[in-house]
Each structure stands twice: as C-alpha cells, then as structure tokens.
Coordinates of C-alpha atoms in Angstrom, one line a residue:
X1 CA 34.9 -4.7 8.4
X2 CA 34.9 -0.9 8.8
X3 CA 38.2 -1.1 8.9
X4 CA 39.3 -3.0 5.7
X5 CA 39.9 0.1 3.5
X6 CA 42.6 0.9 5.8
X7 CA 44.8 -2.4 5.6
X8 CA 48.4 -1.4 4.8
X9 CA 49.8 -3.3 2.3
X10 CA 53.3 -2.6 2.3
X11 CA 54.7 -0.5 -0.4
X12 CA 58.5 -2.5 -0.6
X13 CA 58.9 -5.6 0.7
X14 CA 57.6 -8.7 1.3
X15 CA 54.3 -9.5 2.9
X16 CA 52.4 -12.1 4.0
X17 CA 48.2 -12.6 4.4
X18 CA 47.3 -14.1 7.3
X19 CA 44.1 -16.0 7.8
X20 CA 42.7 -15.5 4.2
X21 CA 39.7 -17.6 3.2
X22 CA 40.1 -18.1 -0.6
X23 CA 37.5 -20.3 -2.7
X24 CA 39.3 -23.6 -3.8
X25 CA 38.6 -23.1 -7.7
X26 CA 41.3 -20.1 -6.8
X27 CA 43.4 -22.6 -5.4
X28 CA 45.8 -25.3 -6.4
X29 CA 45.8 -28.4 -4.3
X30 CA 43.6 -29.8 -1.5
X31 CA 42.9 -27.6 1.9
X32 CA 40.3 -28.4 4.3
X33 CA 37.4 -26.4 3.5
X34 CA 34.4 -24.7 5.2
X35 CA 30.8 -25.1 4.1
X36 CA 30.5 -22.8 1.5
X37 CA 33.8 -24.1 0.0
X38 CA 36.6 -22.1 0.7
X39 CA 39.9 -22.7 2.4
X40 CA 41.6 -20.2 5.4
X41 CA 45.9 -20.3 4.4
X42 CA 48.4 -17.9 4.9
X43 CA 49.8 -15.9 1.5
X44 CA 53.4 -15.3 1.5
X45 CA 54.4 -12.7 -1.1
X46 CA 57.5 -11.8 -2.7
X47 CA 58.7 -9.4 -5.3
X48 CA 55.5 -9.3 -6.5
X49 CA 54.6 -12.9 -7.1
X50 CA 52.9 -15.6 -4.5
X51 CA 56.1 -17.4 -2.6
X52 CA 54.0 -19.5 -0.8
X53 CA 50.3 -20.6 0.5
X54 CA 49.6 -22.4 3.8
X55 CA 47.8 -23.6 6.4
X56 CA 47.3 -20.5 8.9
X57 CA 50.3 -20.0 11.2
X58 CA 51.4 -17.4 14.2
X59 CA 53.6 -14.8 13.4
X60 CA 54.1 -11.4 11.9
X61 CA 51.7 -10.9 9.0
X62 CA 48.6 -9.1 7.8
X63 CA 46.0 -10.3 9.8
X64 CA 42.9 -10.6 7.1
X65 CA 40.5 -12.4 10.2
X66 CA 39.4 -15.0 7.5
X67 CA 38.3 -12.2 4.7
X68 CA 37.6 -13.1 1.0
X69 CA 41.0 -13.1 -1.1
X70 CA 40.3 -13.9 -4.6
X71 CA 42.9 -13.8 -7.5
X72 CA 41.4 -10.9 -10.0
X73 CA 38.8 -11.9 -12.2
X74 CA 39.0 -12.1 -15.7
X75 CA 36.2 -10.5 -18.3
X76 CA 36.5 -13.2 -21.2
X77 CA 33.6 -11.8 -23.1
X78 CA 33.3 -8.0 -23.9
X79 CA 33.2 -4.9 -26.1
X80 CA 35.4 -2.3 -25.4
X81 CA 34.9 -0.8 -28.4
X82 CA 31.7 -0.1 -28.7
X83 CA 31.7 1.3 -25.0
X84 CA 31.3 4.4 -23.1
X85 CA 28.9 6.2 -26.0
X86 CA 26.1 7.0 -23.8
X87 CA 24.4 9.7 -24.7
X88 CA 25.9 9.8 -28.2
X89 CA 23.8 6.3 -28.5
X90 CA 20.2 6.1 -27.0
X91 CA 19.4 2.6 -27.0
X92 CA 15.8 1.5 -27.1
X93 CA 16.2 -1.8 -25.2
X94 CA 15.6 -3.9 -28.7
X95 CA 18.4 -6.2 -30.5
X96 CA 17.6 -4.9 -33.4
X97 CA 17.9 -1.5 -32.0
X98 CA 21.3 -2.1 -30.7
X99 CA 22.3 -3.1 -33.9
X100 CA 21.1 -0.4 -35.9
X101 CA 22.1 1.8 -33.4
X102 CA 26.0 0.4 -33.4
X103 CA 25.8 0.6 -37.0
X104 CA 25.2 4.7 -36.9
X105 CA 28.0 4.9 -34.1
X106 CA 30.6 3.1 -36.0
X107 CA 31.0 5.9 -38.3
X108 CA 31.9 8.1 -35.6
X109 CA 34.8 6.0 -34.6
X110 CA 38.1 7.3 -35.5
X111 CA 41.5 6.1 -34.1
X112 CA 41.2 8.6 -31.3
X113 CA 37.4 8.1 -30.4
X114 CA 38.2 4.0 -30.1
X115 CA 41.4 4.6 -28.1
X116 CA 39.8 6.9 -25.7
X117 CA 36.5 4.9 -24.9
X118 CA 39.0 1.7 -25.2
X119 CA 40.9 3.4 -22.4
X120 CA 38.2 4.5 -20.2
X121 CA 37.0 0.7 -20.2
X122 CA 40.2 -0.4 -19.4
X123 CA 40.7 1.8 -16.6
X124 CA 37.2 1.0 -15.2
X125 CA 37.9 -2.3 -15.0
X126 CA 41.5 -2.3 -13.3
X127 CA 40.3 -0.3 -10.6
X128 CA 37.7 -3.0 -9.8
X129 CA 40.0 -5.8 -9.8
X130 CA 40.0 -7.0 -13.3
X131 CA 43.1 -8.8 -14.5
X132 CA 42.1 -9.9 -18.0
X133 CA 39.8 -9.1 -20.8
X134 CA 39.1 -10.8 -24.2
X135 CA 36.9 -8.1 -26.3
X136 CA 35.6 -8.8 -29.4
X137 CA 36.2 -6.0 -31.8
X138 CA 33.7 -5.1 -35.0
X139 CA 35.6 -5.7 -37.7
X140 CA 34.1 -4.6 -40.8
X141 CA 36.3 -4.0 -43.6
X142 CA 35.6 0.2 -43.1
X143 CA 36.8 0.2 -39.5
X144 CA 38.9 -3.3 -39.1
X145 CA 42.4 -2.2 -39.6
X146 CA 41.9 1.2 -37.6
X147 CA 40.2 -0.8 -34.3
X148 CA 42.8 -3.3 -34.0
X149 CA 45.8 -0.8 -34.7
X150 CA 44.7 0.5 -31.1
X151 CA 44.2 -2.9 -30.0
X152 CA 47.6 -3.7 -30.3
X153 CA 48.8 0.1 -28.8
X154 CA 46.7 -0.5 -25.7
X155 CA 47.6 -4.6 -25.2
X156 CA 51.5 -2.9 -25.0
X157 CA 50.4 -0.2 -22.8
X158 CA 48.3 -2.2 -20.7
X159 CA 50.8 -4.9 -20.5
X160 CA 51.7 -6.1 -16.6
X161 CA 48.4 -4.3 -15.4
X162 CA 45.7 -5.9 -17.8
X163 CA 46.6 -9.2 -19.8
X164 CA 44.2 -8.3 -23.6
X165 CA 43.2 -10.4 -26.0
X166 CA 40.9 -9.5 -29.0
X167 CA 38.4 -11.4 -31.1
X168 CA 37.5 -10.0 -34.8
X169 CA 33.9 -10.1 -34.9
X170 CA 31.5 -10.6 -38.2
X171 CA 28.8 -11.9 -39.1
X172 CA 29.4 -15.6 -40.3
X173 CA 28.1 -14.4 -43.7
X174 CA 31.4 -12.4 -44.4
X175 CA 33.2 -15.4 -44.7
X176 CA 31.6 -15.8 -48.5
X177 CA 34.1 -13.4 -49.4
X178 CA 37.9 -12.1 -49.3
X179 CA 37.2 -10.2 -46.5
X180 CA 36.6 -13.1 -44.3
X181 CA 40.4 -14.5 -45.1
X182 CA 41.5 -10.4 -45.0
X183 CA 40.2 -10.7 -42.1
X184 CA 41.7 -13.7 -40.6
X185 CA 45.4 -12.5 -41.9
X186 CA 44.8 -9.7 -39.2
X187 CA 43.4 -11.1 -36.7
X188 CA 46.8 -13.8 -37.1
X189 CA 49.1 -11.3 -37.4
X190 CA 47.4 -9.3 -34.6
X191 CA 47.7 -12.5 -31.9
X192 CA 43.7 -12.5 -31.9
X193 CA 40.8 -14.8 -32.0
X194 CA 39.1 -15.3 -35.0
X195 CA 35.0 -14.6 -34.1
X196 CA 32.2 -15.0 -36.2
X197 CA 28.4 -14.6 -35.5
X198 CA 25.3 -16.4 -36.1
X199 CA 22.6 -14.5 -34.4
X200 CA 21.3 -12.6 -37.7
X201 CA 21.5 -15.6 -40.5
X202 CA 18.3 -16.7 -41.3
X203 CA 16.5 -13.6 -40.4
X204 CA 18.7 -10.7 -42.6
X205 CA 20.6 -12.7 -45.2
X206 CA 19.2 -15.8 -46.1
X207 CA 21.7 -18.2 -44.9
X208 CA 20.2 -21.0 -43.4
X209 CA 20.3 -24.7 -43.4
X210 CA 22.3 -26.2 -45.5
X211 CA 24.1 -22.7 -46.5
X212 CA 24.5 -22.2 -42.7
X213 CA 26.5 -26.0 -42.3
X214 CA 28.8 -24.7 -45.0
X215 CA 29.2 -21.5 -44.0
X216 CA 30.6 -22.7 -40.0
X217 CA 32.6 -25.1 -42.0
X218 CA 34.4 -22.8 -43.9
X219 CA 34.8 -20.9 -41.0
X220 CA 36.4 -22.9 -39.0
X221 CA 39.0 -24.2 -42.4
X222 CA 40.0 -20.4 -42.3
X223 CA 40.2 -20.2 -38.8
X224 CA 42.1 -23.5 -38.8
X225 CA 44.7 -23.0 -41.5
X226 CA 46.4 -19.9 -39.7
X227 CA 45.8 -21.9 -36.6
X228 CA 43.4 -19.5 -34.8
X229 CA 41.2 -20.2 -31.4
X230 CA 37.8 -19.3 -32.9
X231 CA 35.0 -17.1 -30.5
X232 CA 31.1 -17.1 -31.7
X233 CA 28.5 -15.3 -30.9
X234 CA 25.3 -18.0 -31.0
X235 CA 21.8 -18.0 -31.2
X236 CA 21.3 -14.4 -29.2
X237 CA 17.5 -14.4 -29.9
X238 CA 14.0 -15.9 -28.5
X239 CA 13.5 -18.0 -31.7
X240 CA 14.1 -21.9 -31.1
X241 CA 14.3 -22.6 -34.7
X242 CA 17.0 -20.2 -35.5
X243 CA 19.2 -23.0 -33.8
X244 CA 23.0 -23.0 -34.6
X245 CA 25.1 -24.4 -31.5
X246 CA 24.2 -28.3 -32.0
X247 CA 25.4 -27.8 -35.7
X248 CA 28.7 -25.6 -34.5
X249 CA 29.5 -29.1 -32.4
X250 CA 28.6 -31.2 -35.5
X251 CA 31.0 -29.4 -37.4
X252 CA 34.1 -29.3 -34.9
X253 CA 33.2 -32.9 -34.8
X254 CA 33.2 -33.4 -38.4
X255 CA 35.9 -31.2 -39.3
X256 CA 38.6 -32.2 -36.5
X257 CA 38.9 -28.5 -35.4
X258 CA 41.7 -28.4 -33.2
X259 CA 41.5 -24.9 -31.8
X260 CA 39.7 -23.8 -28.8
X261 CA 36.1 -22.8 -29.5
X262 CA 34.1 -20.6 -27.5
X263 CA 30.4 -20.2 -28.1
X264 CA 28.6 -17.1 -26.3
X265 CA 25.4 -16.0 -25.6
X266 CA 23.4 -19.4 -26.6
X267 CA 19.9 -18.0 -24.8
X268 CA 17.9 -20.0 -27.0
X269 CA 19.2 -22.9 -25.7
X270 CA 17.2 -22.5 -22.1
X271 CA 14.2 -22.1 -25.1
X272 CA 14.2 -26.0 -26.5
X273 CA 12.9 -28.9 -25.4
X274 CA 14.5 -30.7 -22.0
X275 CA 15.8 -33.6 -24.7
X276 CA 17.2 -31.1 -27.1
X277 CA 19.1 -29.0 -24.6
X278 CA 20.6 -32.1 -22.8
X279 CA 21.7 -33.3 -26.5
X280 CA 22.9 -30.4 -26.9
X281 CA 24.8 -29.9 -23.7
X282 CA 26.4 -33.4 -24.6
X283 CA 27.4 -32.5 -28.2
X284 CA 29.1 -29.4 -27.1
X285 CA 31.3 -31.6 -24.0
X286 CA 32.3 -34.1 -27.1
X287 CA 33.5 -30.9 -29.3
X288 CA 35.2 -29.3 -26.5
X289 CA 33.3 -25.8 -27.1
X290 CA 32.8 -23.6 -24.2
X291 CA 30.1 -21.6 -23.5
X292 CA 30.1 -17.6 -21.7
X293 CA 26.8 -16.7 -20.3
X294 CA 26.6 -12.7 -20.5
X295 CA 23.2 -12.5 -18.0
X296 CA 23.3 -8.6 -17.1
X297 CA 22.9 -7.3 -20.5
X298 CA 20.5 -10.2 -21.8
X299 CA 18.2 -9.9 -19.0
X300 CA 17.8 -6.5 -19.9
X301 CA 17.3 -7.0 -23.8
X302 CA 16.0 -10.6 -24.3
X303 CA 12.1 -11.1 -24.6
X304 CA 11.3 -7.2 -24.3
X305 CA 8.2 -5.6 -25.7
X306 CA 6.4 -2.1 -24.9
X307 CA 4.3 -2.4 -22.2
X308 CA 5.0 -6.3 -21.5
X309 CA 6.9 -7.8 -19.2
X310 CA 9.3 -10.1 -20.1
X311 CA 8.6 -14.3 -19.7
X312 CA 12.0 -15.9 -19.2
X313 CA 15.4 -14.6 -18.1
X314 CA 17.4 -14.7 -21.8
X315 CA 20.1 -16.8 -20.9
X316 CA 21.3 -19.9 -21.4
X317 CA 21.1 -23.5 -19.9
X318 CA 24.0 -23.1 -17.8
X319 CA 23.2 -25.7 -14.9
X320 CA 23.0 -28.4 -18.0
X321 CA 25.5 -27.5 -20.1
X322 CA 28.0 -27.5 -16.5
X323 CA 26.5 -30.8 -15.6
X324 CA 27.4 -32.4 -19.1
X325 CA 31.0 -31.4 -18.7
X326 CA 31.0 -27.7 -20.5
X327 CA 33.3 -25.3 -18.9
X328 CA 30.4 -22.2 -18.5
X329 CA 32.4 -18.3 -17.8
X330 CA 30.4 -15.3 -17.2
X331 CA 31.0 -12.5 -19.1
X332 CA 30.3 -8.6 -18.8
X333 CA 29.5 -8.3 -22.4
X334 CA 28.2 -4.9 -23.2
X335 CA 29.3 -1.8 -21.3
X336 CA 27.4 1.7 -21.8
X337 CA 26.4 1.6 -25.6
X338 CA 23.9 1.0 -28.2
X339 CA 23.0 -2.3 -26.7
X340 CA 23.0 -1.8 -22.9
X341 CA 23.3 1.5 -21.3
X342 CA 24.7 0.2 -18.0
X343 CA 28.0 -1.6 -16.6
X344 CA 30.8 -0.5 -15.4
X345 CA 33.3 -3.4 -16.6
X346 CA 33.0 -4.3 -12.8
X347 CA 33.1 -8.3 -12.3
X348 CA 32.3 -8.6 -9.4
X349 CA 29.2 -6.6 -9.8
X350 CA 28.4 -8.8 -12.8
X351 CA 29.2 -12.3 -11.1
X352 CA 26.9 -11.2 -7.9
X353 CA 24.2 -10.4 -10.4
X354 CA 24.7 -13.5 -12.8
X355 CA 24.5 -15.9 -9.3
X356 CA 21.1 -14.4 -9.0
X357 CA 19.9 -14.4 -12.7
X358 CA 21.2 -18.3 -13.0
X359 CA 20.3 -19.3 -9.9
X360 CA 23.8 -20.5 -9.0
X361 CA 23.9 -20.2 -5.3
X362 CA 24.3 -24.2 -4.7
X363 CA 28.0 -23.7 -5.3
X364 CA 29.1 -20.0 -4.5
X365 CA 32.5 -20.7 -4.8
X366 CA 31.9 -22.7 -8.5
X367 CA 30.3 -20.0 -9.2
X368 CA 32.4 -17.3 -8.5
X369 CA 35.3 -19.7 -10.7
X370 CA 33.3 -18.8 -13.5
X371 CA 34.9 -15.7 -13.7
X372 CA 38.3 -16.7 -12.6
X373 CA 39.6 -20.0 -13.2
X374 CA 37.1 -21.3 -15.6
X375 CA 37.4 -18.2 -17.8
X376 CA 41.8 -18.1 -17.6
X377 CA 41.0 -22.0 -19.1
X378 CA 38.7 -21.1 -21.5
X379 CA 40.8 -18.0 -22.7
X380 CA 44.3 -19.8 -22.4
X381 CA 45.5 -17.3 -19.9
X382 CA 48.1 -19.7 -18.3
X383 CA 48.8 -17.0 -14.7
X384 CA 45.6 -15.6 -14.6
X385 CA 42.3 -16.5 -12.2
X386 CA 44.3 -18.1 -9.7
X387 CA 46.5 -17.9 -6.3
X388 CA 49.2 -19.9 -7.3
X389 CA 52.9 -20.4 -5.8
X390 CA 55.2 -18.7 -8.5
X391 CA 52.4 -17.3 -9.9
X392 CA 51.6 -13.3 -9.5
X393 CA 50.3 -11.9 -6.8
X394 CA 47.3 -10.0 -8.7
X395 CA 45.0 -10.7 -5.9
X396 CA 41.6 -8.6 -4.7
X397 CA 41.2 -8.5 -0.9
X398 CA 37.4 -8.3 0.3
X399 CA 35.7 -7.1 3.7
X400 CA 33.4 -10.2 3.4
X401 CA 34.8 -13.1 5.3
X402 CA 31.5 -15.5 3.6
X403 CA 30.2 -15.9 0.2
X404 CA 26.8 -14.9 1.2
X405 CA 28.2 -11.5 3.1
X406 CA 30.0 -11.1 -0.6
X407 CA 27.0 -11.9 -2.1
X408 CA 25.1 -9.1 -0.2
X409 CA 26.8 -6.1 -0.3
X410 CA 28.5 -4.1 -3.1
X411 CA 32.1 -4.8 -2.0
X412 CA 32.8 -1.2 -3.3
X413 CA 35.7 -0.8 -0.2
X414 CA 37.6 -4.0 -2.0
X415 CA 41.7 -4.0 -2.2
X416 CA 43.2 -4.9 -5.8
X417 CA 47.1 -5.7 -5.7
X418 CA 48.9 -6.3 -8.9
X419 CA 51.6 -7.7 -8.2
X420 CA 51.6 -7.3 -4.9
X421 CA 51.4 -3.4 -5.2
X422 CA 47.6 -1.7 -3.9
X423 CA 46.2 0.0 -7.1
X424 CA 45.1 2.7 -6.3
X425 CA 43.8 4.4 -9.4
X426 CA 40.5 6.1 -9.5
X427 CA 37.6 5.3 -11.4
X428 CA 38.0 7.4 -14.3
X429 CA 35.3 11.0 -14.2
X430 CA 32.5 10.1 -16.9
X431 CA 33.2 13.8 -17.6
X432 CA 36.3 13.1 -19.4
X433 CA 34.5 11.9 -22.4
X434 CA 32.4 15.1 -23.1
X435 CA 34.9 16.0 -25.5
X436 CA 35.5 12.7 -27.1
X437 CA 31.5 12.2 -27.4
X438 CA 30.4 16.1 -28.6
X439 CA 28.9 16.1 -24.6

C-alpha cells in the first residue's frame, strides 16, 4: 500500500486497471461479488471515457492487486457560498447562532468575496475526488442576483472538471410575496433548483398550520409552472411538533407535483414516535421525495447546550426511510462558516464519518452509494457516480483493497482521474484568503 501514490497512470494513451475491486452500486450489471459487496474487473480506458469493464484477465495493465476504485463522489447538498469565512465568522455552535451569524456575513459578500470562497470550495473538493456538487445559494433579494451571476461564471469555468448545480434558497415565507416568483424567474433562467426552507416557520414568523399547508402549496405551483426540481430544507431542529415533511408528501400527493423533490436535513424525524416515522417514511416513498442526511455538521450543532452533553445524534431516520423505499444521499452541508467551522468539502471524509454517525456498516458498499449513485439519481446527473462503459472515466483509486481498511484510515494518499487524466492539483493554502477575509 506504500506504494499506491506512486502508480503511473499514463499521461496519453489508453490504459487499463487491472484487478480493481469496485462496490456494485458503482457498477452496472451483475459480477460475482465478495462479502462486503464489491466486484474485482478489469477497466479499460480510452480517450478519457471507460471502454470497457471485465472480469479480471492476464495481460499488460495497471496492476491495482484488488484496490478500491470508486467513480468520484458527488456532494448533492452544500453551501459554497457561505464557506471558507472562518475567522471573519466565529460560530458559537447554536442554530440560531449560525443564522445570526450568516446574516452579519452576508453583507460582506460582494461579487469578488463569493467568487473567491466559491473557488477555494471548489478546488478543495476536486482535489479530493469530487465530481459534482449541488449548493444551495442564499438568495435574498439584496444578494440573489449578485451570488448566482458567479454561479453561472464558475459552473462554465468548472465545466469538464466539476458538473454544478445550484438551489435558490429562502425561507418558505418569501413565497408570500413577488420575490418568491422573482425569484423563481432566476433560478429558471439560471438552470437551478428552486429551494425553500421550513426550519424557522412557526418559531420566527408565524406560519404554521394551516398557513404552513398553503404556503408548500404555493410553493410547489411556482416551482411547478416554470417546471423546476424543487430542494427543501426540513425540520432542522429538536422540536417534534415543528413537523413539516409528512405535510410536504401530502402536498406532492395532492398537488400532482411532477418535479423531483428533495427534502434535507429532516433530524426531527429520528425524534417521533416509531408509528409516525414509519408513516412518514411511507408517505415520502408514495411522493417520490428524497431525503440527504448531512450528519457531520448536525452532530456538531443539533441538541447542544453549555455544559451538557448532547442526548441524540441530530439526524434523521435514515435506516427507515431506506427501508420504505426512499432514496437517502449524504451530504457535506456546511463547510468552514457561521454554522460549522470544520470540513474540507472532502466526501470521503464525510461518508466514513456519516457510516459511523448512522450506523450504516451492515452494507458498506450501500452505504458508500449514498454518495455516488444514489446522490447522481437524486440530482439528475445522468454520467456521474458511476463506472460505466461510454461513460467517463472520473474515477478515484484507493490504497484500501476492503471497505473496512477504507473505513479505517484517512485515504489521504487516494488517486482522482478525470477523465482518465491524474489530477494533480493541490489543496488550495488557507492563506490565500487573508486578503479576501481582512486576515
């Protein structure tokens, strides 16, 4: 395994991967498969894309000994631009601190303040093996049109190294007014995801019951007209009464939504009653929602006080809502800012950490679809979280040749290709935002 780092992966030319176990979420088809899942083929590529996969032959090749290959993995749940403002933001570990605190940042961000953090992000995560992010963007009518002006710069200048999508993010109370259909006119013309959230109504703004039912309905009817995927943020607190996800399913249901709909966060839901969750878990499977689980940065904010340490892990019922039939992604969520002071937009950090919060070691390689495979459905990213022929060869090569030797080490020595080609940029020097954030 010392010697992984060094594998030469041609520079021109084809190739092919020899002996490379691969989880079968990655894969299309049925191989023979070990215990822990995974299948041990032979990768053929060409001109940057995957010519072929199979069974393990003799012959010229890059000998991988039955090491990890994984497609990259795919971040469908993010902020990028709220990143990278540590120590401009302190946060205090609280929800409502992170809010406040995003609040006071926000009027620091200028065109060239989003860009560069954007960019830094985005850099972090290619170099780990990231092939696809989805970040929501706040997008308040003050700052809306200048964040997603860079979105779009950065999707074209990103494009064929990191596929980007975007989600304009409010709270569900903005859709009252004119901004909430402003808002969706950009967010259509922009190629995003229309996002709303629910997390605050009922607590700030007095929207709750009967308001709240009309207010996800016209929602979705805004979303729906300009034919918009919709992606919510849902019931981020400890409070099982401030419930919103079985009425979200009610009203897809009712309304005959046809877009995708993605509901994030959800940690109340692990909160109910074993009856209500399974409900639940059944409503959202008839409505088609999917849910991404962000564990990393809720473990660290949900159920905090002073000098108390926290009862339950603040995520959601993922084992349930799987078993019903939900398609469950992991997200990386909040990277370095008023919310959670750590991350590193690194996925596989954040998938060997969510295994552990969740508890999903029964089925490593399941688990490890939920940010590949799983996520690329969820998103509607058509080439990305898989190894598939035709498909590209975006691929991350790992020392580990088991799940559990993944699971146990920081694979900090892994190879990304993008298309068949070894990145080999360098993490980006934190120092190069001094200047951006008065350091």
């Amino acid at each position: 395994m010392a010697k992984h780092r060094d594998t030469i992966i041609p520079e021109t030319g084809p190739f092919t991967l020899r002996r490379a176990r691969v989880p079968a979420p990655f894969l299309a088809g049925s191989w023979p498969l070990d215990a822990e899942g995974c299948a041990l083929v032979d990768i053929r590529v060409e001109n940057g894309a995957v010519a072929s996969i199979a069974a393990p032959q003799t012959g010229p090749g890059i000998d991988l000994e039955g090491r990890l290959v994984w497609a990259r993995l795919i971040d469908v749940h993010t902020h990028l631009d709220k990143g990278q403002v540590i120590p401009r933001a302190r946060p205090d570990g609280t929800l409502d601190g992170g809010m406040i605190g995003t609040f006071e940042d926000r009027k620091k961000w200028t065109h060239a303040d989003i860009k560069a953090r954007m960019s830094f992000g985005l850099r972090c995560a290619y170099a780990h093996g990231v092939g696809a992010i989805r970040t929501h963007l706040d997008s308040q009518e003050e700052n809306a049109r200048t964040s997603w002006a860079v979105f779009r710069e950065l999707r074209d200048e990103w494009k064929g190294r990191v596929s980007l999508q975007a989600v304009g993010l409010v709270p569900l109370t903005f859709f009252r007014n004119a901004w909430g259909g402003e808002l969706a006119d950009l967010v259509a013309e922009s190629g995003g995801v229309l996002g709303g959230t629910t997390d605050a109504i009922g607590h700030y703004d007095g929207a709750k019951n009967e308001e709240l039912v009309a207010l996800i309905e016209r929602f979705l009817e805004i979303a729906g007209k300009r034919g918009l995927d919709v992606d919510m943020h849902v019931d981020q607190s400890d409070d099982p009464s401030a419930f919103s996800l079985p009425l979200i399913a009610e009203a897809v249901l009712r309304t005959g939504f046809g877009g995708k709909v993605l509901a994030g966060h959800c940690v109340n839901l692990a909160l109910q009653d074993e009856a209500t969750i399974a409900r639940t878990a059944e409503a959202c499977a008839k409505a088609g929602i999917a849910v991404a689980s962000m564990p990393t940065p809720m473990v660290y904010l949900q159920d905090r006080g002073r000098g108390r340490t926290p009862r339950w892990r603040g995520v959601t019922a993922a084992h349930e809502l799987r078993l019903a039939g939900v398609k469950v992604a992991i997200g990386g969520d909040n990277c370095r800012d008023a919310w959670f002071p750590y991350g590193d937009h690194d996925m596989v950090d954040t998938l060997q950490q969510s295994v552990r919060v969740l508890q999903l070691d029964d089925d490593l390689a399941q688990a490890a679809a939920m940010a590949g495979p799983v996520a690329a459905d969820i998103a509607g990213l058509e080439h990305a979280g898989r190894i598939a022929v035709g498909g590209p060869a975006d691929l991350i090569l790992f020392a580990a040749r088991t799940l559990n030797e993944f699971m146990c080490r920081p694979q900090s020595d892994r190879i990304v290709l993008n298309a068949g080609k070894r990145v080999r940029d360098p993490l980006p020097d934190y120092a190069e935002l001094d200047a951006v954030l008065g350091v």
